[in-house]
Structures are given as C-alpha cells and as structure tokens.
Amino acid sequence: MSEYRVAVRALCEFTARRGDLDYRFTPAPSAQEGIAGHTLVASRRGEGYIAELPLAATVEGLRVSGRADGYDPDTHCLEEVKTHRGDLSRMADNQRALHWAQVKVYGALLCAERELSRVTLALVYFEISSQRETRLSHEFDAEDLQAFFRDQCRRFLAWARQEAAHVEVRNERLSALAFPHATFRSGQRALAENVFKAVSTERCLLVQAPTGIGKTLATLFPMLTAMPRKRLDRVAFLTMKTPGRRLALDALQTLQAANETPLRVVELVARSKACEFPDRACHGEACPLAAGFYDRLPAARAACVERGFLDRAGLRETALAHDVCPYYLGQEMARWADVVVGDVNHWFDAHALLHGLAAAGDWRVGVLVDEAHNLIERARGMYSAEVSQKRFNQAKKDAPTALKKPLEQLGRQWKTLSDGDEAGSERYRILEALPAKLVGALYKVASAITEYLGEHPEAASLALQELLFEALGFCRLAESFGQHSLCDVTRHERGRAVLGIRNVIPADFLAPRIARAQSLVLFSATLTPPRYYRDLLGLPADSVWREIDSPFAAHQLSVRLARHISTRYRDRERSVAPIVATIAEQYREMPGHYLAFFSSFAYLDAVFERFTRDCPEIPAFAQTRGMAESEREAFLARFTPGGRGIGFAVLGGAFGEGVDLPGDRLIGAFIATLGLPPFNAYNEALKARLHERFGEGEAYTYRIPGMIKVVQAAGRVIRGPDDEGVVVLMDDRFDQRAVRGLLPSWWAL
C-alpha cells in the first residue's frame, strides 16, 4: 500500500467509538469559545510548555499525524484539552473513552519521537462558564502506549488498504473515462472542454450554458476525468432543489454503466426527510436506530462500500438492513465517497458538513454548483438571522427562576427599541448599527439558558431549545456584523417586533469557502452579467466566465414585445385589459399550452379574474398562495401533450424555473413584468450599500435580479432541439438598451 494518511482524531473516531448515537441537547461551546478555552489553559502553564505540538509516525504504510494540545517537557506530561459546559459527570462514557484513545495515541507518538520510556497523560476538561479545569491523569509505559497505538492502526489498516486500492482502481478507470454517448449534443462538448480546462488550471469557472444541452453530464464528465490528474479526493455536485440531485445521480449512473467505473456515490438529504422516527428523540433510549449505532456502524459502512451507489433509497435500504439511522449513515459515508450529491448548504453554509470534512481532512475537492444563479439569494439566507420579541416575551411567562432576570432585562431593551418605532409610527426601519444594549441582553439570555440546561438537562424542552438556537444564531452573526449586512426592525404590532441581521453581500462569507475548493464550477442558463456574480459571490480575481453558444436557432422562438403595455405599479389597473387582450389574441392565433407570469398574486388575480370573465371559452387555471406539493404537481399535470390552456403563475415562484415541459406540452409564455423587486426601504438600503461597495446599486438591486427571473421563466418554452414556441414580453421597458442587454443573445427581437 502506498502511504495512506489519517489524522489522529479521525483514526480514533473510526476505531474507538462505541455505543449509541446521542443527539440530546447538550450545551456546547462555540468554536470561538473552544479556541479561547484552549488558549487560556495554555497560558496557565509554565514557561517551557509547548502548545499545539505536531506529532506523526508511519505504521505499515499508514501515516498518522496530528497536533497534541500541550506538552510539559519538564514533567513529561502530555495534555489533551476538551472544552465543555455544565456538569462533567453527564458526559457519556463512550465520549470519555474516545478522548482517552486520542491522548494515548498522542502519547505513543510522543514517546517514539522523544525516546521516552514513560509519560504522564492528562485529559483536561475546561468548563467555559466557570473557567474551571477538571484534570484526569495517568502515567503510562511507552511499551503499553505503543501496543495500544499499533492495535488502533491495525484495526484501521484493513480499511486503509481497501481505500488505497479503491482509489488506485478508481483513478485508473477515470483516467480512461469515455463519454457515455456516441456524440455530444450541440454545445455540450464546448461546456465539457471549458470545465476540464478550469479544473486542470485550478481556476474558478462561471459558465452560462443554455437549457437542454445536458449540462449535468457535461460538467461531471470532465470533472471526473480530471480527478486523478489533479489528485482530487472528492467531487461535490451541489444543487438548489431535489430535481437537480436526481439529474446528477442519473448522469453518474450513466457514466458508471458505460465505463464500469467503481465510483462511490452518496446522496445527502435533509434530516427531516431521512428520519425514520420523526416523533422520537435522537438517542438510544428513544430511537431503535440510534441504540448501538456505533456498534453496528462498521458492518453498515462495509455494506455501503460494497454497494457503491448510495442514492436516498439505496442508503435507506442499507441502513435499515443493519438497524442504523439512514441520515447519520449518510453523514458517515460522505467521508468515504468519491462523489457527494447534495444541497449547496453542505459546502457554503456556516456549519457546512462537506466544507468541515474537507478542512479537517485537508481534502482536495472539485465543486460543481448547478443553477448557480440562485446562489446569491441562498447564501444571503444562510448568513441572515432574526429574533422575535413575541417569542421571548412568551418564554418569560413560564421561565424558571434562573432565567427570569435576563429575560426581563431583554424585555426592557425590546421595549426601548419598540417605543422608538411607535413614536415615529414606523412599521419597518433600517438601523444604522446593531442595538448594542439589546444584543448584549440577548447574549446574557443565551448564556443563562445554556448554563441552566447544562445543570438541568431534563428541562431541555423543544421550546426552550428553539429559543436558545434563535438567540445563538443571532449573536454569532452579530459578532461578524459589518458592511456586508444590514440590521432592521419590523414592528407587526405592540410586543411583536422582529430584529433582523440581513446579509446583503454574501461574498465576505463565501470567499473562504470558494478558496477551499481546489476547483469550483458554477453553471446555469442565466449568469449574465458575470461581474454581478463575481462581486456578490466573492469569486477570485482570476475567475473565468464563459458563455456556451445556444443550440437553438432564433426561428425556434418567436419573441414579441408588447410596447403598448406598462406593468409599472402606477399603471397596473389600466394594464389589465390590454394584457388580457394580448393573451387572448396570441392564444387564438396559435392554440396550445401557455404560462403567463406576473409580479405578484394580487396582479395575477386581477388579470385572471378579467380573463376568465372576458374569455370563458379559453381554459385557464391559476397558481394560488401556499400551494402544497400535490397541488403544484396537479397544476403541471394539466400540461398534457396536445392539450390547450393557460396557466397563470407568479414570476420567481414554483413554476418560473426548474419546470420541464418539452414538446407541445408548453408552446409559449407571457411575461407581464420585469421581475423587479419591490421598491421599499429594505431594497433602497440594499441599493445604497451595493452602490457604495460596487458602484452598481440600481442594477444589482433591481434590474439584474429581475431579468434573471424573466429569462428563467422564458426558458421553460424551448427545452429541446425540436421545440418551437413564442414568448411575449409585456412591458415597454423591455425595449430599453440596458434591459435588452440582459436577454439571451440568440433571441431575435
């Protein structure tokens, strides 16, 4: 076996974990608190104390390395520091056993490196709130530690040899990977070549490619082909919605079948969708799939490796066959997969699983992001938070005595903030800065709840946990508050204010995650203009933007402009009649299935009511607010081959993108809006912030996001090389040069 590398922590987690899964709430220090705790412990030691001591050794081709928390060469004492909150006696035995395994491995490495015959090993538990240390220490012979270390290595070596052999065969097959079809579709080869060049040069690629050319296969194929050449450990295919994951999994199966490539693939799904017992708590006393999870994990893990392809159904089948939790088995197999398919949050979120694993394991990862035009808004949501006055006021009524005082202090700060709004009768306002006293009171509430639950774990009700998570989420974003975010307050009514931190420039948070990827490819049918995405996503300066020529000809799509219509807010009422007339005229000229898009439900309802009254002979149906998934499916099911009718929908909603209605299931679209976000205080503040940072406030806030929705909606019409249809743009502003410049170049206006 060529040298296989593993970190001390990863080695021990593989070999020393036993017993149950236990995800009962236990107040834990944040990452920042943990770092601060380690620093404080080190500062309390003597002058010769060595913190963060690097140690490593190789056993039969297995390279084990890590950093011991601290070593005192005068007393020959090696320490492993663990930060915690609350009563240490409540720590599970299997967790303590894992900690001892880690420090014993470090002890073996230290003795071998420094030729020591004996060493004192200490577990130092540092309680964050009290800053008190609990020290557990034992003296060990070097021979005993070496025997323990070699036993752990031997238990891992079989797995390591299997992994090394798998990677060798995988890379050999990928080096000769062939495209699974006889020919490329029009535009598909150009996309694949651009992806391969970007991965080969380790550049970030932003590529606009039209719908219908097979983007999923055209990005996965070159990324996998480059995997052995660029020594990539993992490939992550990240999507915005479930259908995107299915397309990726289908493409991977096609590649595997055509090339007999032993790829390990795992699909990550949300915990809520993977849980077999959603009404039970996640620990061994409540859930049978959590009880003894780590005891049964080795067999389940081996079965997963044997199976290779683990989509949601395959992962569930394997997990249940071994009586383990499908969700946490998926989390485990993400460590050992070649390709991980999942949501974008797995890499870009603050607590992203894949990003964390890549950082801990120093993986080289190739990242593919589908429908990347959505990443800006998704990322803004990831780095935004809010706290509700009503929720904290309600908690105060039933709170235990220990929480009354901090909640009352928070209530007074809420009242001060709300009184200021009531004086000016402002329902919504942007604050110039975070309200320091209210945020300080929120910190105290979070700290008080954390300490209380640490001492009274039986009181960890769902309501109290949600209150804590809301407070912690807000406080953690408050720590990094800056020009990338806004602070606002919305007053719904007395006692029901909401304080928010709204991220407006995700680049500052995303840039480190983008830099962590060895190669990043963002692709979509709408990525114009490139500077918009470079600026707001924080892409590197040497990022490459490419546009793949459309395989569609202008004659396939008739784009018509209704210049006599204005959908500006002030013109909405008088626009209804000409919109109805335009839709009816086009339908009578060319009957079939159409989608008609509007800027809001109110606008949609007004036109739909007039249309059904004036044109009762034309089948019409409308999207409604809060449609359930079954209702959305029923809406789309009406678009049958050879059928007729007009579906009214909201632009940017469920039917504006990600909908595939090929052939004559959809022959046209009416778009009665530029898709501009509403003119309000928030968007005006956003405009000012984006102008200050990039000099593009108006375009970045209104015009570009709106036109992305328009182009996406229009893209529902032409889905394949033989499709033909019409798009009617109903607003005189579509004739403006700045707006036309954001429309697809192959359209003929």
PDB file of C-alpha atoms in Angstrom, residues 66-316:
ATOM      1  CA  GLY A  66      -1.932  15.428  14.483  1.00  0.00           C
ATOM      2  CA  ARG A  67      -1.280  18.181  16.999  1.00  0.00           C
ATOM      3  CA  ALA A  68      -1.292  17.435  20.703  1.00  0.00           C
ATOM      4  CA  ASP A  69      -2.834  20.285  22.692  1.00  0.00           C
ATOM      5  CA  GLY A  70       0.120  20.683  25.039  1.00  0.00           C
ATOM      6  CA  TYR A  71       3.270  19.127  26.475  1.00  0.00           C
ATOM      7  CA  ASP A  72       5.383  19.990  29.514  1.00  0.00           C
ATOM      8  CA  PRO A  73       8.901  18.600  28.858  1.00  0.00           C
ATOM      9  CA  ASP A  74       9.950  19.194  32.493  1.00  0.00           C
ATOM     10  CA  THR A  75       7.303  16.850  33.909  1.00  0.00           C
ATOM     11  CA  HIS A  76       6.918  14.704  30.786  1.00  0.00           C
ATOM     12  CA  CYS A  77       3.182  15.381  30.820  1.00  0.00           C
ATOM     13  CA  LEU A  78       1.134  15.422  27.616  1.00  0.00           C
ATOM     14  CA  GLU A  79      -2.302  17.083  27.751  1.00  0.00           C
ATOM     15  CA  GLU A  80      -5.444  16.821  25.665  1.00  0.00           C
ATOM     16  CA  VAL A  81      -7.796  19.740  26.380  1.00  0.00           C
ATOM     17  CA  LYS A  82     -11.561  19.419  25.926  1.00  0.00           C
ATOM     18  CA  THR A  83     -13.886  22.368  26.487  1.00  0.00           C
ATOM     19  CA  HIS A  84     -17.414  21.774  27.788  1.00  0.00           C
ATOM     20  CA  ARG A  85     -20.385  23.329  29.560  1.00  0.00           C
ATOM     21  CA  GLY A  86     -22.217  22.120  32.632  1.00  0.00           C
ATOM     22  CA  ASP A  87     -21.768  19.057  34.813  1.00  0.00           C
ATOM     23  CA  LEU A  88     -18.911  16.880  33.568  1.00  0.00           C
ATOM     24  CA  SER A  89     -20.424  13.779  35.155  1.00  0.00           C
ATOM     25  CA  ARG A  90     -23.126  13.804  32.483  1.00  0.00           C
ATOM     26  CA  MET A  91     -20.607  13.221  29.719  1.00  0.00           C
ATOM     27  CA  ALA A  92     -21.248   9.829  28.100  1.00  0.00           C
ATOM     28  CA  ASP A  93     -18.771   7.034  28.822  1.00  0.00           C
ATOM     29  CA  ASN A  94     -18.176   6.386  25.129  1.00  0.00           C
ATOM     30  CA  GLN A  95     -17.244  10.037  24.645  1.00  0.00           C
ATOM     31  CA  ARG A  96     -14.730   9.831  27.506  1.00  0.00           C
ATOM     32  CA  ALA A  97     -13.303   6.614  26.024  1.00  0.00           C
ATOM     33  CA  LEU A  98     -12.801   8.401  22.698  1.00  0.00           C
ATOM     34  CA  HIS A  99     -10.909  11.217  24.441  1.00  0.00           C
ATOM     35  CA  TRP A 100      -8.617   8.744  26.218  1.00  0.00           C
ATOM     36  CA  ALA A 101      -7.953   6.971  22.921  1.00  0.00           C
ATOM     37  CA  GLN A 102      -6.819  10.234  21.364  1.00  0.00           C
ATOM     38  CA  VAL A 103      -4.460  11.215  24.150  1.00  0.00           C
ATOM     39  CA  LYS A 104      -3.000   7.686  24.293  1.00  0.00           C
ATOM     40  CA  VAL A 105      -2.225   7.784  20.565  1.00  0.00           C
ATOM     41  CA  TYR A 106      -0.550  11.160  21.028  1.00  0.00           C
ATOM     42  CA  GLY A 107       1.363   9.682  23.967  1.00  0.00           C
ATOM     43  CA  ALA A 108       2.640   6.825  21.815  1.00  0.00           C
ATOM     44  CA  LEU A 109       3.752   9.244  19.097  1.00  0.00           C
ATOM     45  CA  LEU A 110       5.493  11.456  21.669  1.00  0.00           C
ATOM     46  CA  CYS A 111       7.359   8.576  23.339  1.00  0.00           C
ATOM     47  CA  ALA A 112       8.569   7.276  19.986  1.00  0.00           C
ATOM     48  CA  GLU A 113       9.709  10.691  18.814  1.00  0.00           C
ATOM     49  CA  ARG A 114      11.477  11.697  22.064  1.00  0.00           C
ATOM     50  CA  GLU A 115      12.583   8.195  23.107  1.00  0.00           C
ATOM     51  CA  LEU A 116      10.701   8.329  26.414  1.00  0.00           C
ATOM     52  CA  SER A 117      10.145   5.188  28.484  1.00  0.00           C
ATOM     53  CA  ARG A 118       7.210   6.635  30.462  1.00  0.00           C
ATOM     54  CA  VAL A 119       4.890   9.622  30.124  1.00  0.00           C
ATOM     55  CA  THR A 120       2.028  11.161  32.071  1.00  0.00           C
ATOM     56  CA  LEU A 121      -1.128  11.631  30.014  1.00  0.00           C
ATOM     57  CA  ALA A 122      -3.810  14.060  31.127  1.00  0.00           C
ATOM     58  CA  LEU A 123      -7.324  14.845  29.953  1.00  0.00           C
ATOM     59  CA  VAL A 124      -8.060  18.437  30.911  1.00  0.00           C
ATOM     60  CA  TYR A 125     -11.756  19.320  30.848  1.00  0.00           C
ATOM     61  CA  PHE A 126     -12.227  23.092  30.802  1.00  0.00           C
ATOM     62  CA  GLU A 127     -15.694  24.371  31.749  1.00  0.00           C
ATOM     63  CA  ILE A 128     -16.341  27.512  29.697  1.00  0.00           C
ATOM     64  CA  SER A 129     -18.631  29.375  32.109  1.00  0.00           C
ATOM     65  CA  SER A 130     -16.668  28.881  35.334  1.00  0.00           C
ATOM     66  CA  GLN A 131     -13.270  28.576  33.557  1.00  0.00           C
ATOM     67  CA  ARG A 132     -12.566  25.693  35.919  1.00  0.00           C
ATOM     68  CA  GLU A 133     -10.334  22.785  34.936  1.00  0.00           C
ATOM     69  CA  THR A 134     -11.002  19.154  35.790  1.00  0.00           C
ATOM     70  CA  ARG A 135      -7.854  17.136  35.327  1.00  0.00           C
ATOM     71  CA  LEU A 136      -7.719  13.346  34.869  1.00  0.00           C
ATOM     72  CA  SER A 137      -4.205  11.936  34.583  1.00  0.00           C
ATOM     73  CA  HIS A 138      -2.412   8.594  34.485  1.00  0.00           C
ATOM     74  CA  GLU A 139       1.163   7.504  33.978  1.00  0.00           C
ATOM     75  CA  PHE A 140       1.799   5.080  31.124  1.00  0.00           C
ATOM     76  CA  ASP A 141       4.697   2.945  29.949  1.00  0.00           C
ATOM     77  CA  ALA A 142       5.845   3.695  26.418  1.00  0.00           C
ATOM     78  CA  GLU A 143       5.563  -0.001  25.510  1.00  0.00           C
ATOM     79  CA  ASP A 144       1.897  -0.121  26.567  1.00  0.00           C
ATOM     80  CA  LEU A 145       1.132   3.030  24.606  1.00  0.00           C
ATOM     81  CA  GLN A 146       2.936   1.690  21.560  1.00  0.00           C
ATOM     82  CA  ALA A 147       0.936  -1.544  21.766  1.00  0.00           C
ATOM     83  CA  PHE A 148      -2.304   0.461  22.013  1.00  0.00           C
ATOM     84  CA  PHE A 149      -1.302   2.643  19.065  1.00  0.00           C
ATOM     85  CA  ARG A 150      -0.376  -0.312  16.881  1.00  0.00           C
ATOM     86  CA  ASP A 151      -3.655  -2.016  17.754  1.00  0.00           C
ATOM     87  CA  GLN A 152      -5.592   1.066  16.599  1.00  0.00           C
ATOM     88  CA  CYS A 153      -3.527   1.205  13.428  1.00  0.00           C
ATOM     89  CA  ARG A 154      -4.055  -2.485  12.666  1.00  0.00           C
ATOM     90  CA  ARG A 155      -7.795  -2.069  13.123  1.00  0.00           C
ATOM     91  CA  PHE A 156      -7.712   0.774  10.642  1.00  0.00           C
ATOM     92  CA  LEU A 157      -5.132  -0.687   8.248  1.00  0.00           C
ATOM     93  CA  ALA A 158      -7.528  -3.118   6.606  1.00  0.00           C
ATOM     94  CA  TRP A 159      -9.837  -0.217   5.840  1.00  0.00           C
ATOM     95  CA  ALA A 160      -6.926   1.975   4.726  1.00  0.00           C
ATOM     96  CA  ARG A 161      -5.622  -0.723   2.375  1.00  0.00           C
ATOM     97  CA  GLN A 162      -9.105  -1.138   0.955  1.00  0.00           C
ATOM     98  CA  GLU A 163      -9.380   2.636   0.475  1.00  0.00           C
ATOM     99  CA  ALA A 164      -5.972   2.878  -1.168  1.00  0.00           C
ATOM    100  CA  ALA A 165      -6.809   0.007  -3.510  1.00  0.00           C
ATOM    101  CA  HIS A 166     -10.152   1.586  -4.360  1.00  0.00           C
ATOM    102  CA  VAL A 167      -8.558   4.943  -5.160  1.00  0.00           C
ATOM    103  CA  GLU A 168      -5.935   3.271  -7.339  1.00  0.00           C
ATOM    104  CA  VAL A 169      -8.536   1.402  -9.394  1.00  0.00           C
ATOM    105  CA  ARG A 170     -10.858   4.421  -9.456  1.00  0.00           C
ATOM    106  CA  ASN A 171      -8.130   6.701 -10.771  1.00  0.00           C
ATOM    107  CA  GLU A 172      -7.030   4.156 -13.352  1.00  0.00           C
ATOM    108  CA  ARG A 173     -10.575   3.884 -14.713  1.00  0.00           C
ATOM    109  CA  LEU A 174     -11.202   7.617 -14.569  1.00  0.00           C
ATOM    110  CA  SER A 175      -8.005   8.298 -16.490  1.00  0.00           C
ATOM    111  CA  ALA A 176      -9.564   6.398 -19.396  1.00  0.00           C
ATOM    112  CA  LEU A 177     -13.112   7.648 -18.845  1.00  0.00           C
ATOM    113  CA  ALA A 178     -15.103   7.802 -22.087  1.00  0.00           C
ATOM    114  CA  PHE A 179     -18.138   9.930 -22.801  1.00  0.00           C
ATOM    115  CA  PRO A 180     -21.131   7.588 -22.460  1.00  0.00           C
ATOM    116  CA  HIS A 181     -22.849   8.593 -25.712  1.00  0.00           C
ATOM    117  CA  ALA A 182     -21.744   8.273 -29.312  1.00  0.00           C
ATOM    118  CA  THR A 183     -21.814  12.030 -29.827  1.00  0.00           C
ATOM    119  CA  PHE A 184     -22.065  15.201 -27.816  1.00  0.00           C
ATOM    120  CA  ARG A 185     -25.135  17.361 -28.069  1.00  0.00           C
ATOM    121  CA  SER A 186     -24.703  20.785 -29.619  1.00  0.00           C
ATOM    122  CA  GLY A 187     -22.893  22.937 -27.051  1.00  0.00           C
ATOM    123  CA  GLN A 188     -22.179  20.007 -24.738  1.00  0.00           C
ATOM    124  CA  ARG A 189     -18.610  19.442 -25.928  1.00  0.00           C
ATOM    125  CA  ALA A 190     -17.744  23.131 -25.563  1.00  0.00           C
ATOM    126  CA  LEU A 191     -19.067  23.112 -21.992  1.00  0.00           C
ATOM    127  CA  ALA A 192     -17.131  19.945 -21.122  1.00  0.00           C
ATOM    128  CA  GLU A 193     -13.907  21.373 -22.578  1.00  0.00           C
ATOM    129  CA  ASN A 194     -14.233  24.580 -20.588  1.00  0.00           C
ATOM    130  CA  VAL A 195     -14.849  22.660 -17.375  1.00  0.00           C
ATOM    131  CA  PHE A 196     -11.826  20.425 -17.999  1.00  0.00           C
ATOM    132  CA  LYS A 197      -9.579  23.438 -18.621  1.00  0.00           C
ATOM    133  CA  ALA A 198     -10.803  25.155 -15.454  1.00  0.00           C
ATOM    134  CA  VAL A 199     -10.198  22.061 -13.310  1.00  0.00           C
ATOM    135  CA  SER A 200      -6.803  21.450 -14.920  1.00  0.00           C
ATOM    136  CA  THR A 201      -5.676  25.012 -14.162  1.00  0.00           C
ATOM    137  CA  GLU A 202      -7.410  25.067 -10.755  1.00  0.00           C
ATOM    138  CA  ARG A 203      -9.424  28.107 -11.744  1.00  0.00           C
ATOM    139  CA  CYS A 204     -12.934  29.104 -10.804  1.00  0.00           C
ATOM    140  CA  LEU A 205     -15.265  28.873 -13.808  1.00  0.00           C
ATOM    141  CA  LEU A 206     -18.541  30.719 -14.196  1.00  0.00           C
ATOM    142  CA  VAL A 207     -20.286  29.281 -17.251  1.00  0.00           C
ATOM    143  CA  GLN A 208     -23.585  30.256 -18.824  1.00  0.00           C
ATOM    144  CA  ALA A 209     -24.976  27.354 -20.798  1.00  0.00           C
ATOM    145  CA  PRO A 210     -28.466  27.039 -22.299  1.00  0.00           C
ATOM    146  CA  THR A 211     -31.065  24.607 -21.068  1.00  0.00           C
ATOM    147  CA  GLY A 212     -31.369  21.367 -22.987  1.00  0.00           C
ATOM    148  CA  ILE A 213     -27.727  20.652 -23.848  1.00  0.00           C
ATOM    149  CA  GLY A 214     -27.121  18.223 -20.957  1.00  0.00           C
ATOM    150  CA  LYS A 215     -25.207  20.462 -18.538  1.00  0.00           C
ATOM    151  CA  THR A 216     -25.160  17.897 -15.731  1.00  0.00           C
ATOM    152  CA  LEU A 217     -23.310  15.240 -17.724  1.00  0.00           C
ATOM    153  CA  ALA A 218     -21.147  17.877 -19.447  1.00  0.00           C
ATOM    154  CA  THR A 219     -19.822  19.077 -16.078  1.00  0.00           C
ATOM    155  CA  LEU A 220     -19.497  15.758 -14.246  1.00  0.00           C
ATOM    156  CA  PHE A 221     -17.672  14.006 -17.100  1.00  0.00           C
ATOM    157  CA  PRO A 222     -14.711  16.439 -17.326  1.00  0.00           C
ATOM    158  CA  MET A 223     -14.500  16.874 -13.543  1.00  0.00           C
ATOM    159  CA  LEU A 224     -14.220  13.100 -13.060  1.00  0.00           C
ATOM    160  CA  THR A 225     -11.795  12.797 -15.959  1.00  0.00           C
ATOM    161  CA  ALA A 226      -9.535  15.365 -14.298  1.00  0.00           C
ATOM    162  CA  MET A 227      -9.901  13.769 -10.845  1.00  0.00           C
ATOM    163  CA  PRO A 228      -6.794  11.512 -10.994  1.00  0.00           C
ATOM    164  CA  ARG A 229      -4.668  14.089 -12.833  1.00  0.00           C
ATOM    165  CA  LYS A 230      -5.383  16.776 -10.237  1.00  0.00           C
ATOM    166  CA  ARG A 231      -5.302  14.338  -7.307  1.00  0.00           C
ATOM    167  CA  LEU A 232      -8.810  15.270  -6.220  1.00  0.00           C
ATOM    168  CA  ASP A 233     -10.039  13.394  -3.171  1.00  0.00           C
ATOM    169  CA  ARG A 234     -13.713  14.197  -3.654  1.00  0.00           C
ATOM    170  CA  VAL A 235     -16.144  15.715  -6.120  1.00  0.00           C
ATOM    171  CA  ALA A 236     -19.185  17.548  -4.774  1.00  0.00           C
ATOM    172  CA  PHE A 237     -22.171  18.116  -7.044  1.00  0.00           C
ATOM    173  CA  LEU A 238     -24.343  20.711  -5.323  1.00  0.00           C
ATOM    174  CA  THR A 239     -27.861  21.696  -6.281  1.00  0.00           C
ATOM    175  CA  MET A 240     -30.589  24.126  -5.260  1.00  0.00           C
ATOM    176  CA  LYS A 241     -33.511  21.697  -5.478  1.00  0.00           C
ATOM    177  CA  THR A 242     -34.244  17.956  -5.322  1.00  0.00           C
ATOM    178  CA  PRO A 243     -34.744  17.516  -9.127  1.00  0.00           C
ATOM    179  CA  GLY A 244     -31.163  18.700  -9.655  1.00  0.00           C
ATOM    180  CA  ARG A 245     -29.876  15.922  -7.399  1.00  0.00           C
ATOM    181  CA  ARG A 246     -31.843  13.334  -9.365  1.00  0.00           C
ATOM    182  CA  LEU A 247     -30.349  14.547 -12.652  1.00  0.00           C
ATOM    183  CA  ALA A 248     -26.849  14.276 -11.189  1.00  0.00           C
ATOM    184  CA  LEU A 249     -27.448  10.775  -9.874  1.00  0.00           C
ATOM    185  CA  ASP A 250     -28.833   9.667 -13.241  1.00  0.00           C
ATOM    186  CA  ALA A 251     -25.788  11.110 -15.022  1.00  0.00           C
ATOM    187  CA  LEU A 252     -23.426   9.331 -12.626  1.00  0.00           C
ATOM    188  CA  GLN A 253     -25.198   6.024 -13.203  1.00  0.00           C
ATOM    189  CA  THR A 254     -24.903   6.550 -16.957  1.00  0.00           C
ATOM    190  CA  LEU A 255     -21.162   7.206 -16.654  1.00  0.00           C
ATOM    191  CA  GLN A 256     -20.645   4.182 -14.422  1.00  0.00           C
ATOM    192  CA  ALA A 257     -22.615   1.849 -16.654  1.00  0.00           C
ATOM    193  CA  ALA A 258     -20.762   2.939 -19.792  1.00  0.00           C
ATOM    194  CA  ASN A 259     -17.281   2.729 -18.236  1.00  0.00           C
ATOM    195  CA  GLU A 260     -17.613   0.153 -15.433  1.00  0.00           C
ATOM    196  CA  THR A 261     -16.103   2.735 -13.123  1.00  0.00           C
ATOM    197  CA  PRO A 262     -16.163   1.814  -9.408  1.00  0.00           C
ATOM    198  CA  LEU A 263     -17.357   5.187  -8.188  1.00  0.00           C
ATOM    199  CA  ARG A 264     -18.700   5.542  -4.673  1.00  0.00           C
ATOM    200  CA  VAL A 265     -21.594   7.967  -4.738  1.00  0.00           C
ATOM    201  CA  VAL A 266     -23.675   9.194  -1.810  1.00  0.00           C
ATOM    202  CA  GLU A 267     -26.724  11.441  -1.867  1.00  0.00           C
ATOM    203  CA  LEU A 268     -27.158  13.682   1.162  1.00  0.00           C
ATOM    204  CA  VAL A 269     -30.722  14.591   2.069  1.00  0.00           C
ATOM    205  CA  ALA A 270     -32.187  16.715   4.835  1.00  0.00           C
ATOM    206  CA  ARG A 271     -32.539  15.108   8.244  1.00  0.00           C
ATOM    207  CA  SER A 272     -36.292  15.717   8.207  1.00  0.00           C
ATOM    208  CA  LYS A 273     -36.612  13.666   5.014  1.00  0.00           C
ATOM    209  CA  ALA A 274     -34.304  10.845   6.095  1.00  0.00           C
ATOM    210  CA  CYS A 275     -35.608  10.296   9.646  1.00  0.00           C
ATOM    211  CA  GLU A 276     -37.495   7.020  10.136  1.00  0.00           C
ATOM    212  CA  PHE A 277     -38.946   8.044  13.505  1.00  0.00           C
ATOM    213  CA  PRO A 278     -39.654  11.792  13.345  1.00  0.00           C
ATOM    214  CA  ASP A 279     -41.738  11.639  16.516  1.00  0.00           C
ATOM    215  CA  ARG A 280     -38.842  10.323  18.620  1.00  0.00           C
ATOM    216  CA  ALA A 281     -35.775  11.960  20.092  1.00  0.00           C
ATOM    217  CA  CYS A 282     -32.396  11.167  18.557  1.00  0.00           C
ATOM    218  CA  HIS A 283     -30.752   9.000  21.233  1.00  0.00           C
ATOM    219  CA  GLY A 284     -30.536   5.343  22.139  1.00  0.00           C
ATOM    220  CA  GLU A 285     -33.213   5.415  24.832  1.00  0.00           C
ATOM    221  CA  ALA A 286     -35.838   6.699  22.376  1.00  0.00           C
ATOM    222  CA  CYS A 287     -34.893   5.532  18.876  1.00  0.00           C
ATOM    223  CA  PRO A 288     -34.016   1.923  17.983  1.00  0.00           C
ATOM    224  CA  LEU A 289     -31.825   3.106  15.105  1.00  0.00           C
ATOM    225  CA  ALA A 290     -29.755   5.243  17.494  1.00  0.00           C
ATOM    226  CA  ALA A 291     -29.304   2.488  20.088  1.00  0.00           C
ATOM    227  CA  GLY A 292     -25.981   0.739  19.472  1.00  0.00           C
ATOM    228  CA  PHE A 293     -25.416   2.790  16.316  1.00  0.00           C
ATOM    229  CA  TYR A 294     -21.607   2.819  16.613  1.00  0.00           C
ATOM    230  CA  ASP A 295     -21.500  -0.897  17.409  1.00  0.00           C
ATOM    231  CA  ARG A 296     -23.323  -1.693  14.147  1.00  0.00           C
ATOM    232  CA  LEU A 297     -21.690   1.063  12.080  1.00  0.00           C
ATOM    233  CA  PRO A 298     -18.644  -0.972  10.879  1.00  0.00           C
ATOM    234  CA  ALA A 299     -20.857  -3.599   9.225  1.00  0.00           C
ATOM    235  CA  ALA A 300     -23.167  -0.959   7.747  1.00  0.00           C
ATOM    236  CA  ARG A 301     -20.183   1.021   6.475  1.00  0.00           C
ATOM    237  CA  ALA A 302     -18.712  -2.081   4.831  1.00  0.00           C
ATOM    238  CA  ALA A 303     -22.073  -2.825   3.179  1.00  0.00           C
ATOM    239  CA  CYS A 304     -22.232   0.723   1.837  1.00  0.00           C
ATOM    240  CA  VAL A 305     -18.773   0.398   0.325  1.00  0.00           C
ATOM    241  CA  GLU A 306     -19.770  -2.890  -1.274  1.00  0.00           C
ATOM    242  CA  ARG A 307     -22.913  -1.325  -2.710  1.00  0.00           C
ATOM    243  CA  GLY A 308     -21.073   1.746  -4.003  1.00  0.00           C
ATOM    244  CA  PHE A 309     -24.035   3.769  -5.299  1.00  0.00           C
ATOM    245  CA  LEU A 310     -25.990   5.259  -2.409  1.00  0.00           C
ATOM    246  CA  ASP A 311     -28.874   7.400  -3.508  1.00  0.00           C
ATOM    247  CA  ARG A 312     -31.550   8.133  -0.925  1.00  0.00           C
ATOM    248  CA  ALA A 313     -33.330   4.803  -1.478  1.00  0.00           C
ATOM    249  CA  GLY A 314     -30.118   2.754  -1.505  1.00  0.00           C
ATOM    250  CA  LEU A 315     -28.784   4.402   1.628  1.00  0.00           C
ATOM    251  CA  ARG A 316     -32.067   3.826   3.444  1.00  0.00           C
TER     252      ARG A 316
END
